[in-house]
Amino acid sequence: MRSLDELDAAVAGCRACPRLVAWREGVAGTKAAFRGQEYWARPVPGFGPPDASLAVVGLAPSAHGGNRTGRMFTGDPSGDFLFQVLYEVGLASQPTSTAVGDGLELYGTRLVSPVRCAPPANKPTPAERDTCRPWLAEELALLRPTLRAIVVLGAFGWQALLPVLEAAGWAVPRPRPAFTHGAVLELGDLRVFGCYHVSPRNVQTHRVTHAMVADVFRAATSVTAPD
């Protein structure tokens, strides 16, 4: 099995989905606030240490966030919200994530996504999700020796994750449990937590609040904390 660094390099070179390749490259530099900036414009690898006990599963990079900066949840409003929470619960070294090289470190936490390229309208197709699935499966396999909890942000991530866990040998119930905010799924040595996605729409409509997300992460860290 290759290392996480080797996996990350392979992810960044993927061109398997023509629609996503065209979008991620075509959108680079088109937004006025970022015009003239050099965009990453490639698939975005996971971010965090190789011995993480907690994984955070999102949806996909945003066009002017991860697709611009090259780091998961970095440079967009969703990331601004998420990293503030991670910092407050002791999982990040600072409350902001603006660019690669900004000094940010994650503690025992790895950010991953089921789809690694920015999709149009933030909506990957089922076929794109399935094409990208082996990257998620391999990343979770590499994390498995230390992985104790997963926080899943949104229904898309939940639906993408459960088949991966099942294929890896975790005993996922049948029928597969539906996503809800606050859901907790116990799979032997692994606990999976459902959390509404921290998208601008969910935040602005108060479907999800800072306190709601912080509560989920505190519950997850209670599982991963050393005895």
mmCIF file of C-alpha atoms in Angstrom:
data_model
loop_
_atom_site.group_PDB
_atom_site.id
_atom_site.type_symbol
_atom_site.label_atom_id
_atom_site.label_comp_id
_atom_site.label_asym_id
_atom_site.label_seq_id
_atom_site.Cartn_x
_atom_site.Cartn_y
_atom_site.Cartn_z
ATOM 1 C CA MET A 1 0.000 0.000 0.000
ATOM 2 C CA ARG A 2 1.334 3.446 -0.897
ATOM 3 C CA SER A 3 1.780 6.214 1.658
ATOM 4 C CA LEU A 4 -0.582 9.157 2.112
ATOM 5 C CA ASP A 5 1.949 11.415 0.409
ATOM 6 C CA GLU A 6 2.010 9.066 -2.587
ATOM 7 C CA LEU A 7 -1.779 8.920 -2.604
ATOM 8 C CA ASP A 8 -2.037 12.722 -2.474
ATOM 9 C CA ALA A 9 0.290 13.022 -5.478
ATOM 10 C CA ALA A 10 -1.772 10.503 -7.425
ATOM 11 C CA VAL A 11 -5.026 12.295 -6.552
ATOM 12 C CA ALA A 12 -3.639 15.620 -7.785
ATOM 13 C CA GLY A 13 -2.886 14.109 -11.177
ATOM 14 C CA CYS A 14 -6.303 12.550 -11.807
ATOM 15 C CA ARG A 15 -8.175 13.486 -15.012
ATOM 16 C CA ALA A 16 -10.810 10.748 -14.960
ATOM 17 C CA CYS A 17 -13.949 12.932 -15.213
ATOM 18 C CA PRO A 18 -13.979 15.138 -18.355
ATOM 19 C CA ARG A 19 -16.769 17.440 -17.116
ATOM 20 C CA LEU A 20 -14.952 18.139 -13.848
ATOM 21 C CA VAL A 21 -11.597 18.633 -15.547
ATOM 22 C CA ALA A 22 -13.111 21.195 -17.899
ATOM 23 C CA TRP A 23 -14.892 23.031 -15.079
ATOM 24 C CA ARG A 24 -12.048 23.153 -12.576
ATOM 25 C CA GLU A 25 -9.644 24.478 -15.210
ATOM 26 C CA GLY A 26 -12.093 26.803 -16.912
ATOM 27 C CA VAL A 27 -13.241 28.530 -13.733
ATOM 28 C CA ALA A 28 -9.710 29.486 -12.680
ATOM 29 C CA GLY A 29 -9.386 33.227 -12.270
ATOM 30 C CA THR A 30 -12.901 34.074 -13.472
ATOM 31 C CA LYS A 31 -14.185 35.592 -10.225
ATOM 32 C CA ALA A 32 -13.360 39.293 -9.911
ATOM 33 C CA ALA A 33 -11.975 39.046 -6.377
ATOM 34 C CA PHE A 34 -9.438 36.440 -7.491
ATOM 35 C CA ARG A 35 -8.762 37.467 -11.080
ATOM 36 C CA GLY A 36 -5.085 37.219 -11.844
ATOM 37 C CA GLN A 37 -4.389 34.682 -9.093
ATOM 38 C CA GLU A 38 -2.830 31.390 -10.056
ATOM 39 C CA TYR A 39 -5.353 28.649 -9.333
ATOM 40 C CA TRP A 40 -4.491 25.120 -8.235
ATOM 41 C CA ALA A 41 -7.175 23.879 -10.716
ATOM 42 C CA ARG A 42 -6.517 20.197 -9.998
ATOM 43 C CA PRO A 43 -8.065 17.562 -7.745
ATOM 44 C CA VAL A 44 -7.578 18.524 -4.091
ATOM 45 C CA PRO A 45 -5.884 15.955 -1.817
ATOM 46 C CA GLY A 46 -6.856 15.376 1.792
ATOM 47 C CA PHE A 47 -5.321 17.559 4.479
ATOM 48 C CA GLY A 48 -4.123 16.488 7.911
ATOM 49 C CA PRO A 49 -1.713 14.069 9.597
ATOM 50 C CA PRO A 50 -1.341 10.436 8.501
ATOM 51 C CA ASP A 51 -2.114 9.153 12.006
ATOM 52 C CA ALA A 52 -5.401 11.046 12.398
ATOM 53 C CA SER A 53 -7.992 9.556 14.737
ATOM 54 C CA LEU A 54 -10.761 11.761 13.283
ATOM 55 C CA ALA A 55 -11.705 12.199 9.636
ATOM 56 C CA VAL A 56 -14.004 14.950 8.369
ATOM 57 C CA VAL A 57 -15.847 14.043 5.162
ATOM 58 C CA GLY A 58 -17.184 16.944 3.117
ATOM 59 C CA LEU A 59 -18.644 17.069 -0.391
ATOM 60 C CA ALA A 60 -16.151 18.508 -2.901
ATOM 61 C CA PRO A 61 -13.800 21.509 -3.196
ATOM 62 C CA SER A 62 -15.405 24.826 -4.093
ATOM 63 C CA ALA A 63 -14.532 26.546 -7.361
ATOM 64 C CA HIS A 64 -12.813 29.513 -5.707
ATOM 65 C CA GLY A 65 -11.826 27.805 -2.459
ATOM 66 C CA GLY A 66 -9.958 24.502 -2.633
ATOM 67 C CA ASN A 67 -9.809 24.675 -6.414
ATOM 68 C CA ARG A 68 -7.948 27.981 -6.037
ATOM 69 C CA THR A 69 -5.779 27.291 -3.000
ATOM 70 C CA GLY A 70 -5.100 23.566 -3.401
ATOM 71 C CA ARG A 71 -6.117 22.748 0.169
ATOM 72 C CA MET A 72 -9.367 21.277 1.386
ATOM 73 C CA PHE A 73 -11.839 23.808 2.885
ATOM 74 C CA THR A 74 -9.386 26.653 2.389
ATOM 75 C CA GLY A 75 -10.209 30.097 1.054
ATOM 76 C CA ASP A 76 -14.011 30.006 1.086
ATOM 77 C CA PRO A 77 -16.851 30.756 3.554
ATOM 78 C CA SER A 78 -17.426 27.088 4.407
ATOM 79 C CA GLY A 79 -13.791 26.788 5.416
ATOM 80 C CA ASP A 80 -13.937 30.003 7.428
ATOM 81 C CA PHE A 81 -16.800 28.530 9.440
ATOM 82 C CA LEU A 82 -15.287 25.061 9.811
ATOM 83 C CA PHE A 83 -11.806 26.105 10.909
ATOM 84 C CA GLN A 84 -13.175 28.453 13.542
ATOM 85 C CA VAL A 85 -14.997 25.465 15.060
ATOM 86 C CA LEU A 86 -11.981 23.158 14.747
ATOM 87 C CA TYR A 87 -9.812 25.737 16.496
ATOM 88 C CA GLU A 88 -12.284 26.199 19.329
ATOM 89 C CA VAL A 89 -12.512 22.465 20.040
ATOM 90 C CA GLY A 90 -8.735 22.017 19.932
ATOM 91 C CA LEU A 91 -8.322 20.371 16.521
ATOM 92 C CA ALA A 92 -6.574 23.217 14.657
ATOM 93 C CA SER A 93 -3.640 25.464 15.467
ATOM 94 C CA GLN A 94 -5.428 28.625 14.301
ATOM 95 C CA PRO A 95 -8.988 29.715 13.464
ATOM 96 C CA THR A 96 -8.325 30.657 9.832
ATOM 97 C CA SER A 97 -7.262 28.817 6.697
ATOM 98 C CA THR A 98 -6.384 31.120 3.829
ATOM 99 C CA ALA A 99 -3.618 29.507 1.777
ATOM 100 C CA VAL A 100 -1.076 26.720 1.692
ATOM 101 C CA GLY A 101 1.848 27.882 3.833
ATOM 102 C CA ASP A 102 -0.255 29.963 6.259
ATOM 103 C CA GLY A 103 1.005 27.942 9.226
ATOM 104 C CA LEU A 104 -2.189 25.983 9.841
ATOM 105 C CA GLU A 105 -1.866 22.548 11.427
ATOM 106 C CA LEU A 106 -4.569 20.049 12.245
ATOM 107 C CA TYR A 107 -4.319 17.932 15.377
ATOM 108 C CA GLY A 108 -5.361 14.306 14.970
ATOM 109 C CA THR A 109 -7.748 15.298 12.171
ATOM 110 C CA ARG A 110 -7.781 14.673 8.426
ATOM 111 C CA LEU A 111 -10.094 16.473 5.969
ATOM 112 C CA VAL A 112 -11.240 14.400 2.992
ATOM 113 C CA SER A 113 -13.996 14.541 0.392
ATOM 114 C CA PRO A 114 -15.826 11.982 -1.756
ATOM 115 C CA VAL A 115 -15.240 14.110 -4.881
ATOM 116 C CA ARG A 116 -11.832 15.748 -5.278
ATOM 117 C CA CYS A 117 -12.569 18.225 -8.084
ATOM 118 C CA ALA A 118 -14.748 21.334 -7.887
ATOM 119 C CA PRO A 119 -18.055 20.500 -9.627
ATOM 120 C CA PRO A 120 -20.371 22.926 -11.433
ATOM 121 C CA ALA A 121 -22.973 24.340 -9.011
ATOM 122 C CA ASN A 122 -21.363 22.226 -6.258
ATOM 123 C CA LYS A 123 -23.279 19.209 -7.608
ATOM 124 C CA PRO A 124 -21.229 16.193 -8.671
ATOM 125 C CA THR A 125 -23.079 13.511 -10.594
ATOM 126 C CA PRO A 126 -23.488 10.003 -9.151
ATOM 127 C CA ALA A 127 -21.103 8.732 -11.824
ATOM 128 C CA GLU A 128 -18.453 11.281 -10.791
ATOM 129 C CA ARG A 129 -18.905 10.321 -7.145
ATOM 130 C CA ASP A 130 -18.453 6.648 -7.999
ATOM 131 C CA THR A 131 -15.419 7.310 -10.207
ATOM 132 C CA CYS A 132 -13.791 9.200 -7.341
ATOM 133 C CA ARG A 133 -14.705 6.577 -4.716
ATOM 134 C CA PRO A 134 -11.420 4.598 -4.872
ATOM 135 C CA TRP A 135 -9.488 7.665 -3.648
ATOM 136 C CA LEU A 136 -11.688 7.891 -0.539
ATOM 137 C CA ALA A 137 -11.484 4.150 0.031
ATOM 138 C CA GLU A 138 -7.687 4.126 -0.148
ATOM 139 C CA GLU A 139 -7.360 7.164 2.097
ATOM 140 C CA LEU A 140 -9.572 5.619 4.780
ATOM 141 C CA ALA A 141 -7.634 2.339 4.494
ATOM 142 C CA LEU A 142 -4.405 4.238 5.190
ATOM 143 C CA LEU A 143 -6.003 5.982 8.174
ATOM 144 C CA ARG A 144 -7.648 2.843 9.534
ATOM 145 C CA PRO A 145 -4.992 1.902 12.138
ATOM 146 C CA THR A 146 -5.667 5.125 14.062
ATOM 147 C CA LEU A 147 -9.139 6.159 12.841
ATOM 148 C CA ARG A 148 -11.784 6.165 15.581
ATOM 149 C CA ALA A 149 -14.386 8.701 14.441
ATOM 150 C CA ILE A 150 -15.700 10.347 11.288
ATOM 151 C CA VAL A 151 -17.752 13.543 11.085
ATOM 152 C CA VAL A 152 -19.745 13.643 7.843
ATOM 153 C CA LEU A 153 -20.844 17.069 6.615
ATOM 154 C CA GLY A 154 -24.086 16.611 4.729
ATOM 155 C CA ALA A 155 -26.163 13.912 3.091
ATOM 156 C CA PHE A 156 -24.000 13.634 -0.037
ATOM 157 C CA GLY A 157 -20.934 12.733 2.028
ATOM 158 C CA TRP A 158 -22.970 10.312 4.160
ATOM 159 C CA GLN A 159 -24.327 8.489 1.110
ATOM 160 C CA ALA A 160 -20.873 8.334 -0.446
ATOM 161 C CA LEU A 161 -19.124 7.175 2.716
ATOM 162 C CA LEU A 162 -21.282 4.274 3.905
ATOM 163 C CA PRO A 163 -20.638 2.012 0.879
ATOM 164 C CA VAL A 164 -16.909 2.642 1.282
ATOM 165 C CA LEU A 165 -17.015 1.646 4.939
ATOM 166 C CA GLU A 166 -19.073 -1.439 4.124
ATOM 167 C CA ALA A 167 -16.658 -2.523 1.393
ATOM 168 C CA ALA A 168 -13.761 -2.042 3.826
ATOM 169 C CA GLY A 169 -15.290 -4.496 6.281
ATOM 170 C CA TRP A 170 -17.146 -2.309 8.736
ATOM 171 C CA ALA A 171 -20.580 -3.788 9.540
ATOM 172 C CA VAL A 172 -22.864 -1.047 8.200
ATOM 173 C CA PRO A 173 -26.526 -1.855 9.024
ATOM 174 C CA ARG A 174 -28.962 -2.726 6.228
ATOM 175 C CA PRO A 175 -30.908 -0.839 5.153
ATOM 176 C CA ARG A 176 -28.235 1.811 5.421
ATOM 177 C CA PRO A 177 -29.154 4.490 7.984
ATOM 178 C CA ALA A 178 -30.415 7.780 6.557
ATOM 179 C CA PHE A 179 -28.483 10.979 7.135
ATOM 180 C CA THR A 180 -29.679 13.307 9.871
ATOM 181 C CA HIS A 181 -27.918 16.025 11.807
ATOM 182 C CA GLY A 182 -26.808 14.534 15.104
ATOM 183 C CA ALA A 183 -26.919 10.936 13.850
ATOM 184 C CA VAL A 184 -24.399 8.618 15.497
ATOM 185 C CA LEU A 185 -23.550 5.310 13.879
ATOM 186 C CA GLU A 186 -21.508 2.814 15.912
ATOM 187 C CA LEU A 187 -19.474 0.419 13.770
ATOM 188 C CA GLY A 188 -17.349 -1.507 16.238
ATOM 189 C CA ASP A 189 -14.154 0.498 16.699
ATOM 190 C CA LEU A 190 -15.456 3.376 14.570
ATOM 191 C CA ARG A 191 -18.145 5.950 15.291
ATOM 192 C CA VAL A 192 -19.692 8.026 12.498
ATOM 193 C CA PHE A 193 -21.368 11.382 13.255
ATOM 194 C CA GLY A 194 -23.782 13.199 10.970
ATOM 195 C CA CYS A 195 -23.619 16.996 10.757
ATOM 196 C CA TYR A 196 -25.318 19.441 8.417
ATOM 197 C CA HIS A 197 -22.875 20.838 5.886
ATOM 198 C CA VAL A 198 -21.389 24.228 6.784
ATOM 199 C CA SER A 199 -22.316 25.724 3.412
ATOM 200 C CA PRO A 200 -23.106 29.449 3.229
ATOM 201 C CA ARG A 201 -26.765 28.654 2.501
ATOM 202 C CA ASN A 202 -27.125 26.432 5.574
ATOM 203 C CA VAL A 203 -25.361 28.990 7.755
ATOM 204 C CA GLN A 204 -27.279 32.009 6.437
ATOM 205 C CA THR A 205 -30.651 30.289 6.828
ATOM 206 C CA HIS A 206 -29.671 29.078 10.324
ATOM 207 C CA ARG A 207 -30.264 25.482 9.376
ATOM 208 C CA VAL A 208 -26.922 24.924 11.022
ATOM 209 C CA THR A 209 -25.361 27.092 13.714
ATOM 210 C CA HIS A 210 -21.924 27.397 15.199
ATOM 211 C CA ALA A 211 -23.107 25.729 18.401
ATOM 212 C CA MET A 212 -24.658 22.791 16.512
ATOM 213 C CA VAL A 213 -21.435 22.043 14.651
ATOM 214 C CA ALA A 214 -19.264 22.521 17.721
ATOM 215 C CA ASP A 215 -21.427 20.053 19.653
ATOM 216 C CA VAL A 216 -20.914 17.384 16.985
ATOM 217 C CA PHE A 217 -17.160 17.868 16.975
ATOM 218 C CA ARG A 218 -16.979 17.789 20.758
ATOM 219 C CA ALA A 219 -18.834 14.471 20.697
ATOM 220 C CA ALA A 220 -16.423 13.149 18.084
ATOM 221 C CA THR A 221 -13.347 14.247 20.037
ATOM 222 C CA SER A 222 -14.697 12.495 23.137
ATOM 223 C CA VAL A 223 -14.363 9.253 21.143
ATOM 224 C CA THR A 224 -10.878 9.985 19.860
ATOM 225 C CA ALA A 225 -9.411 11.305 23.120
ATOM 226 C CA PRO A 226 -6.839 8.996 24.760
ATOM 227 C CA ASP A 227 -8.088 7.005 27.746
#
